[in-house]
Short mmCIF file of C-alpha atoms in Angstrom, two decimals:
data_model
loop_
_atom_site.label_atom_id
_atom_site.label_comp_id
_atom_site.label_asym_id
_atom_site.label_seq_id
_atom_site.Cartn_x
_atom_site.Cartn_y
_atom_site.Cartn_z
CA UNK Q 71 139.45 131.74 18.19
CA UNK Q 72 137.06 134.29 19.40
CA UNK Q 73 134.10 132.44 18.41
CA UNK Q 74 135.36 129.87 21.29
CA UNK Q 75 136.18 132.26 24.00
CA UNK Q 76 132.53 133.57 23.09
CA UNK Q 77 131.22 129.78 24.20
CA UNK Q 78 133.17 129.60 27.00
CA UNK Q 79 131.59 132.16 28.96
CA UNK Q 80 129.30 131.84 31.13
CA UNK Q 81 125.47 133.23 30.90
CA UNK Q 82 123.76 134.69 33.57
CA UNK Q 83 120.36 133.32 33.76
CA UNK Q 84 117.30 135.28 34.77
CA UNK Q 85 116.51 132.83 37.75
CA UNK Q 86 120.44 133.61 38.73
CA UNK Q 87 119.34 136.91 39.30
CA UNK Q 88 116.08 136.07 41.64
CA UNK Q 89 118.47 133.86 43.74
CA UNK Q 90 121.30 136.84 44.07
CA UNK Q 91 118.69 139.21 44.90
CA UNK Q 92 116.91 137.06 47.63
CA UNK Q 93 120.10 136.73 49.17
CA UNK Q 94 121.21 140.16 49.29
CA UNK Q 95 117.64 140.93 50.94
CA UNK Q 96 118.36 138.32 53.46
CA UNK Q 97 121.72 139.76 54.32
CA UNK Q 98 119.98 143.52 54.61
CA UNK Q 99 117.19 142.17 57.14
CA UNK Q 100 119.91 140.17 59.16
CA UNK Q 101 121.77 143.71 59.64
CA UNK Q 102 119.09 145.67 60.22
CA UNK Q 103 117.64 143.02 62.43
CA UNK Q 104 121.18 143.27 64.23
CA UNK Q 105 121.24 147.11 64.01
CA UNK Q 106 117.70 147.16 65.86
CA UNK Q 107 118.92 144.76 68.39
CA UNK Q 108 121.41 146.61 68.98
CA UNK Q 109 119.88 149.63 69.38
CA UNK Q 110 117.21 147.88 71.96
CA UNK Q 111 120.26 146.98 74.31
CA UNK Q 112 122.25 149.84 74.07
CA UNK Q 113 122.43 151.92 78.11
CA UNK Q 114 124.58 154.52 78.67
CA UNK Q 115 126.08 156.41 82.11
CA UNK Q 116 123.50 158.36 82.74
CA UNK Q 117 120.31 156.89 81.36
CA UNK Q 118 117.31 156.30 83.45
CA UNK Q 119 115.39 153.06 83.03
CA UNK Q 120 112.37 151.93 85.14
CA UNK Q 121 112.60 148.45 86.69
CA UNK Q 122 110.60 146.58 89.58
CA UNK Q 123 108.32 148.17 92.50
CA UNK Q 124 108.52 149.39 96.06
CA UNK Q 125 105.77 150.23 98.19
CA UNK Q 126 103.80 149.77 94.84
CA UNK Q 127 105.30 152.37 92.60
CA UNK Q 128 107.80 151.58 89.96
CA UNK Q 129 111.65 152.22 90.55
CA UNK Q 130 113.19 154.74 88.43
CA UNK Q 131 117.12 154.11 88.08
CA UNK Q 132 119.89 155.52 86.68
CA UNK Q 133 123.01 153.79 84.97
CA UNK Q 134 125.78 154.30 87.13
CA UNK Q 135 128.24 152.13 85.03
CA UNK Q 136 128.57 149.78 81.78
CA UNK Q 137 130.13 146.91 82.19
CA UNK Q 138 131.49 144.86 78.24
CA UNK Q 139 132.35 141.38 78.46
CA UNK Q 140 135.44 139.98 76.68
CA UNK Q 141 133.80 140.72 73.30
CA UNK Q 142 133.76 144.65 73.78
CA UNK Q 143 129.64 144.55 73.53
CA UNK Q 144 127.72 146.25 76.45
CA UNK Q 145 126.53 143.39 78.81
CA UNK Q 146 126.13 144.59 81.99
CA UNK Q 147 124.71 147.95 84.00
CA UNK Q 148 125.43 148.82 87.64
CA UNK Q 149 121.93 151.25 88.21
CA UNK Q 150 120.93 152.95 91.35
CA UNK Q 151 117.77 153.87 91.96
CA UNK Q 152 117.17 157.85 91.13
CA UNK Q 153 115.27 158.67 94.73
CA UNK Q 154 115.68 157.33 97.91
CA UNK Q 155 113.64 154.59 98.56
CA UNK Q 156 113.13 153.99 102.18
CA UNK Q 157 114.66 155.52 105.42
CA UNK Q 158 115.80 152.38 107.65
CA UNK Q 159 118.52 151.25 109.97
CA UNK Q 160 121.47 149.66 108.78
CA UNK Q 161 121.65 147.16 111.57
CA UNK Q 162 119.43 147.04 114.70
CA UNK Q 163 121.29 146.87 117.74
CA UNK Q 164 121.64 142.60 118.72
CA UNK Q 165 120.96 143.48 122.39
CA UNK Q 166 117.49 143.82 121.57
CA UNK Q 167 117.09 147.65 122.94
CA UNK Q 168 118.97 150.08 122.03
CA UNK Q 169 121.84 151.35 123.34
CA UNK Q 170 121.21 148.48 126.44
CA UNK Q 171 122.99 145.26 127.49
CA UNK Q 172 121.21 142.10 128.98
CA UNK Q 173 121.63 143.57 132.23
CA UNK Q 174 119.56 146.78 131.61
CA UNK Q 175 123.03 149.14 131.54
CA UNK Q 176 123.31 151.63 129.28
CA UNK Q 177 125.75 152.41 126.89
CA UNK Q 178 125.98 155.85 125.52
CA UNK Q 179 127.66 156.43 121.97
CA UNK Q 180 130.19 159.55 123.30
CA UNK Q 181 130.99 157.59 126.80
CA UNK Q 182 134.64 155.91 127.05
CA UNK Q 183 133.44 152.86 127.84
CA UNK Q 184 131.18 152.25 124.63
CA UNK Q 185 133.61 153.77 122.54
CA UNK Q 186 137.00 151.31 123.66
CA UNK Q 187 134.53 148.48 123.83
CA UNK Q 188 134.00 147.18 120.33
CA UNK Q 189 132.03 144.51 121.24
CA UNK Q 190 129.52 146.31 123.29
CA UNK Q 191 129.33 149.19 121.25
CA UNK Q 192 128.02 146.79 118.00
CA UNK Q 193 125.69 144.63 120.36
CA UNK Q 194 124.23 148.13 121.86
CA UNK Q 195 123.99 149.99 118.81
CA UNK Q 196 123.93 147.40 115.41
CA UNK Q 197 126.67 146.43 113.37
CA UNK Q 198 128.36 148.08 110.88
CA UNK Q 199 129.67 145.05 108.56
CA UNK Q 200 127.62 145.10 105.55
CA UNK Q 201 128.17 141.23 105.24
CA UNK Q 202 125.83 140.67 108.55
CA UNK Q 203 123.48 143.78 108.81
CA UNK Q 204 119.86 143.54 108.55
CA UNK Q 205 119.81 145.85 105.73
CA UNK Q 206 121.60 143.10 103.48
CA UNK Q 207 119.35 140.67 104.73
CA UNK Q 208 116.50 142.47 103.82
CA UNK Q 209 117.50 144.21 100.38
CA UNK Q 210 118.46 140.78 99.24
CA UNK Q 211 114.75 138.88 100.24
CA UNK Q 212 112.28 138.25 97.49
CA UNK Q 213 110.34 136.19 100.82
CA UNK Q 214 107.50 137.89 102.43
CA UNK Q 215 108.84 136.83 105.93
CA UNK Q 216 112.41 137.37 106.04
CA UNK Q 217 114.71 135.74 107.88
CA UNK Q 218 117.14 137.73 109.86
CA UNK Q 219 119.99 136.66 112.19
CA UNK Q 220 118.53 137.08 115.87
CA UNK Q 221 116.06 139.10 116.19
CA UNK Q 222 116.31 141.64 113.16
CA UNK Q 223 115.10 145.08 113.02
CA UNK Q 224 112.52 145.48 115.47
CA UNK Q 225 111.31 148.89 116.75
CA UNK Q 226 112.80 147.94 120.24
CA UNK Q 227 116.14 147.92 118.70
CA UNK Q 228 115.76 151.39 116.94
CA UNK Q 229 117.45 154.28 118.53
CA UNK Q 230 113.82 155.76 118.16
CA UNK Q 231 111.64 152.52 117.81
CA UNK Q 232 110.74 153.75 115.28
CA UNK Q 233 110.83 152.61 111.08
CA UNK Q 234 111.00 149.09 112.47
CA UNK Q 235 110.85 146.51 109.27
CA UNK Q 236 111.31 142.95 111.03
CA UNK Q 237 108.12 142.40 109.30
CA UNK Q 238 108.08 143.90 105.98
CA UNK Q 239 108.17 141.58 102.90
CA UNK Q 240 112.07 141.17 101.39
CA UNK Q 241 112.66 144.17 98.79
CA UNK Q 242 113.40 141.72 95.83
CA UNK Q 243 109.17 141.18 96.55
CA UNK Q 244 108.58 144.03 94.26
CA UNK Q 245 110.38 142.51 90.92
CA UNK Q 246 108.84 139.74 89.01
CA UNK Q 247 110.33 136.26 88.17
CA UNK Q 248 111.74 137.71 84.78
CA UNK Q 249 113.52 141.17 86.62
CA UNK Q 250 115.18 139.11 89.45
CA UNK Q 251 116.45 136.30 86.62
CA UNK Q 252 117.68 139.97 85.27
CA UNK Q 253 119.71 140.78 88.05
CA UNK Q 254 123.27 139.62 88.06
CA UNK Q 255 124.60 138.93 91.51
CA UNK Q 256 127.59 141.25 92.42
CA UNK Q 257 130.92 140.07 94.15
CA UNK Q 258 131.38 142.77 96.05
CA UNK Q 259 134.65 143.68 98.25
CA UNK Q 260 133.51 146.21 101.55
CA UNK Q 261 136.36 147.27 103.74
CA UNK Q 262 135.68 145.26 107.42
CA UNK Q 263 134.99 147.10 110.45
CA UNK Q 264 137.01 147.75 113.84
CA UNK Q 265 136.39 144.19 114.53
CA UNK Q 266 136.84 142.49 111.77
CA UNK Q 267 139.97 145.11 109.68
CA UNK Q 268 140.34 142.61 107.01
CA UNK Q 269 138.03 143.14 104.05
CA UNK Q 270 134.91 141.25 103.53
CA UNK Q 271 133.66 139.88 100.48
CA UNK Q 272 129.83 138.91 99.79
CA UNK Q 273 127.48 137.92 96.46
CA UNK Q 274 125.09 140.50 96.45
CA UNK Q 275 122.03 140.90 94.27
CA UNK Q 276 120.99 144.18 95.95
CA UNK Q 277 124.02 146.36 97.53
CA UNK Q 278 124.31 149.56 99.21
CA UNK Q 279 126.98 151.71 97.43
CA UNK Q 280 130.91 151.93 98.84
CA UNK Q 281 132.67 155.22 99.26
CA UNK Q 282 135.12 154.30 96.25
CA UNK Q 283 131.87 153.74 94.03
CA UNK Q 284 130.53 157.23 94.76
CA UNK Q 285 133.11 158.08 91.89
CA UNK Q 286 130.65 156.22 89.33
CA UNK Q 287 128.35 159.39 89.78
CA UNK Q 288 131.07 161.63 88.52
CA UNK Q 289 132.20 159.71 86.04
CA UNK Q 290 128.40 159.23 84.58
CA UNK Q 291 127.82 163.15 85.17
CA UNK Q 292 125.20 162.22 88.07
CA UNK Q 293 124.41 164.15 90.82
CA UNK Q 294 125.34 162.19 94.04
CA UNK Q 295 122.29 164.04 95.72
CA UNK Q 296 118.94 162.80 95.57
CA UNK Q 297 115.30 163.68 96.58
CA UNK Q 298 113.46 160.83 98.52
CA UNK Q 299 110.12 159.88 97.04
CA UNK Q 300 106.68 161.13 98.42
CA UNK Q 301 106.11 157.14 99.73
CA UNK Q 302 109.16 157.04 101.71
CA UNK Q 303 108.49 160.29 103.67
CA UNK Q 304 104.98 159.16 104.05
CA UNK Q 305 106.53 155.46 105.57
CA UNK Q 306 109.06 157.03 107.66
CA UNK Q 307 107.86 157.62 111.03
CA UNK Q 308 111.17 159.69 112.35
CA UNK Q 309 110.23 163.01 110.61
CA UNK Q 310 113.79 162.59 110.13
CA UNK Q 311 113.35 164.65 105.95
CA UNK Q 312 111.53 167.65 107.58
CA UNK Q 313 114.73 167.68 110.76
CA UNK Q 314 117.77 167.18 108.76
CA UNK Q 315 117.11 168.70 105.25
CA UNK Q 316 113.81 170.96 104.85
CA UNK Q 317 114.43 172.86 107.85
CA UNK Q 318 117.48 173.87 106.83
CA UNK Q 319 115.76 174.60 103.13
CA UNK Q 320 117.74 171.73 101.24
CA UNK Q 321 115.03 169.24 99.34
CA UNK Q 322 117.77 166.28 99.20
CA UNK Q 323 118.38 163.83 101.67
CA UNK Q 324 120.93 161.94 103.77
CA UNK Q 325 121.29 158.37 101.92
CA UNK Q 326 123.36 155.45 103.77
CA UNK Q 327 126.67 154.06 101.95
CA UNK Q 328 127.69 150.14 102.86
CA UNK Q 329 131.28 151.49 104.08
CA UNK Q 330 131.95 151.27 107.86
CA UNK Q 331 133.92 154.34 109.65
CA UNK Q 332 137.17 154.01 110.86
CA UNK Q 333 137.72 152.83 114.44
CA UNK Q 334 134.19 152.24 114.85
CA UNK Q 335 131.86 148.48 115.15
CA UNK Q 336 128.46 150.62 114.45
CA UNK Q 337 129.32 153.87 112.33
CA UNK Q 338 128.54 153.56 108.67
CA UNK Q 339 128.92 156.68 106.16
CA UNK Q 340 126.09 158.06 104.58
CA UNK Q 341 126.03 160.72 101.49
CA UNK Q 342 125.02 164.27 102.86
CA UNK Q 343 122.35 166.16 101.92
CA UNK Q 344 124.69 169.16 100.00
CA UNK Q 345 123.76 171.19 102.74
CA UNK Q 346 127.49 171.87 103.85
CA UNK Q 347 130.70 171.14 101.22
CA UNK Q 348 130.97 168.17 103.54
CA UNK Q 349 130.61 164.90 101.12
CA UNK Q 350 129.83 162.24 103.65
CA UNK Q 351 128.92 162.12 107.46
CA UNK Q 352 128.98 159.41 110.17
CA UNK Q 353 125.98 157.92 111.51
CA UNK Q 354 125.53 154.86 114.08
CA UNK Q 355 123.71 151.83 112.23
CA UNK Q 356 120.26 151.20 114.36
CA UNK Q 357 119.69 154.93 113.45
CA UNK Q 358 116.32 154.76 111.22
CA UNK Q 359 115.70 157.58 109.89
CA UNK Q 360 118.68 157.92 107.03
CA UNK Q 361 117.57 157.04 103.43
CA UNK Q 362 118.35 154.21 101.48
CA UNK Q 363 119.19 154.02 97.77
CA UNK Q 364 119.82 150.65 96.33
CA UNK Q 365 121.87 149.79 94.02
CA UNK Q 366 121.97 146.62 91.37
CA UNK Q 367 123.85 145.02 88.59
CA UNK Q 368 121.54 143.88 85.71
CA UNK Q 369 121.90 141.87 82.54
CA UNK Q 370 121.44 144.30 79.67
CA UNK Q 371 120.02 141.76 77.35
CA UNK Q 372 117.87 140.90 79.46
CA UNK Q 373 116.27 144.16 80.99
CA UNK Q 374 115.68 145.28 77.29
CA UNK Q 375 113.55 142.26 76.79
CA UNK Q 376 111.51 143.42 80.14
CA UNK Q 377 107.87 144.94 79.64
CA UNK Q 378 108.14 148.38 79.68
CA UNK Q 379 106.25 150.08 82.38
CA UNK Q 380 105.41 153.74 83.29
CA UNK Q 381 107.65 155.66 85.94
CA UNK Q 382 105.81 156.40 88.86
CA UNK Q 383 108.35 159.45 89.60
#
C-alpha cells in the first residue's frame, strides 16, 4: 500500500524549479517597479516643485493641496507659486483712463457719486469679477498677443499708467506643450460682485486664489506671506515693493486674491504684507502695483514625468 502512495506523488523536476523562480523574480520587479513609481508621483502639502517659466526664470511652487481620485491614489496637486510673480492690475478701468468717463468727468473712489454708482465706479476704475478681468484673460493665454475684451490693460487705464501688459505674451507662454497638457483645468466657484451677487463659476487653467482657499496654507503649514522675486521688482515700474513693504522694514509683499469686496464693482482683496495682524486689505482693481501669485491644478502623473529643471529662486 505504501509502495503506491509512493508512485502517486508527484516529483518536482529541476526545470519546475527554473520556471517558479523566474516567476517569483517577475513578481519582485513588477513591485518594485510599482514601489518606484510610486515613489516618483508621490507630492505632499508642502513640497516645492519647479514647473514652467516667467520672465525667463523657472517657477518654484509649492503644494497647496492633494487631491485622490475615487481610487484613494494621489492624482491631483493645487500648487502656487512660492514668490510673487508679477505686480499688475486686476482689471483696467473699461473707460479707457482711469478714474474718467467718455465725457472727460472724473470719478473719485471716496466721492458719493462713484461709490452709489456701480456701474460707473467698474467702468472708471476696472472690474472686480474674476470671470471678466484682464488678469484672467491674461494668466490663462499661452498666445503671444492676447486677446482681451475692449481694450485690456493699457497704461492709460492704470491708476498710475504704469505696469501696463496689453502687450505682453499670455503667461501659459512660459510652459511647454507637455506642462500645459499637465495642467488640469479648475472649475472654480468666486463669489460675484455688487453687480452681479450671485456666484460665478469659470474653467480655469491659471486662477488667482479665493479668500476660503487661503485656509490651504494653514492646513499645508505654509506661510501665506511671500517675497516677490528680484524680476518682478525689476518689471514693476510703481516702486510700489520699496512704498508699501521695505519702508516700513517688512521684505514680503501685498499679493492680489480673485475675491471681490463687499458692496463694491472694483475692490478685490489682496493678502497683506504681515506688516499689521490685519490678514487681508482692499484695493481697487486697475491698481498695478499689487503682486500676483498664481495658482494651478496639475496632473501628478504627469508633472513627475516632466524634465526636471533647476530653480531659478
Amino acid at each position: 500500500m505504501e509502495k503506491n502512495k509512493t508512485k502517486d506523488k508527484k516529483k518536482i523536476k529541476p526545470a519546475d524549479f527554473v520556471y517558479l523562480g523566474a516567476v517569483a523574480l517577475m513578481i519582485a520587479i513588477a513591485f518594485r517597479y510599482e514601489a518606484k513609481e510610486t515613489a516618483d508621483d508621490q507630492l505632499l502639502p508642502g513640497d516645492e516643485v519647479t514647473f514652467g517659466t516667467y520672465l525667463d526664470e523657472p517657477i518654484a511652487w509649492r503644494v497647496l493641496k492633494i487631491q485622490e481620485d475615487r481610487f484613494g491614489r494621489d492624482s491631483k496637486a493645487v500648487l502656487v507659486s512660492k514668490e510673487i510673480l508679477t505686480m499688475k492690475a486686476f482689471d483696467a478701468a473699461p473707460s479707457g483712463k482711469y478714474a474718467y468717463d467718455d465725457e472727460g468727468e472724473l470719478w473719485r473712489m471716496n466721492e458719493d457719486k462713484t461709490l452709489q454708482n456701480l456701474v460707473m465706479q467698474e467702468y472708471t476704475h476696472g472690474t472686480n469679477d474674476w470671470s471678466r478681468s484682464d488678469i484672467r484673460t491674461w494668466l490663462n493665454s499661452n498666445q503671444e498677443n492676447v486677446l482681451y475684451d475692449g481694450q485690456g490693460p493699457i497704461k492709460w487705464a492704470m491708476a498710475d499708467e504704469r505696469n501696463s501688459y496689453a502687450s505682453e505674451k499670455g503667461f501659459l507662454c512660459g510652459f511647454t506643450d507637455k506642462e500645459q497638457e499637465a495642467i488640469v483645468p479648475t472649475h472654480n466657484i468666486t463669489k460675484g460682485n455688487a453687480l452681479l451677487q450671485n456666484d460665478v463659476e469659470t474653467e480655469d487653467l491659471v486662477y488667482l486664489l479665493s479668500e476660503d482657499e487661503l485656509e490651504w496654507f494653514y492646513d499645508a503649514n505654509i506661510s501665506i506671506y511671500a517675497l516677490p522675486t528680484i524680476k518682478a521688482i525689476e518689471q514693476d515700474e510703481t516702486n510700489s515693493y520699496q512704498t508699501f513693504s521695505l519702508s516700513y522694514g517688512v521684505e514680503t509683499y501685498l499679493w492680489r486674491l480673485r475675491e471681490p469686496v463687499d458692496g463694491y464693482s472694483t475692490k478685490t482683496y489682496a493678502v497683506n504684507n504681515g506688516y499689521s495682524d490685519k490678514r487681508l486689505i482692499e484695493c481697487v482693481a486697475a491698481v498695478e502695483g499689487y503682486g500676483i501669485r498664481p495658482a494651478v491644478t496639475v496632473d501628478i502623473k504627469k508633472l513627475s514625468n516632466l524634465p526636471k529643471k533647476e530653480s531659478g529662486t
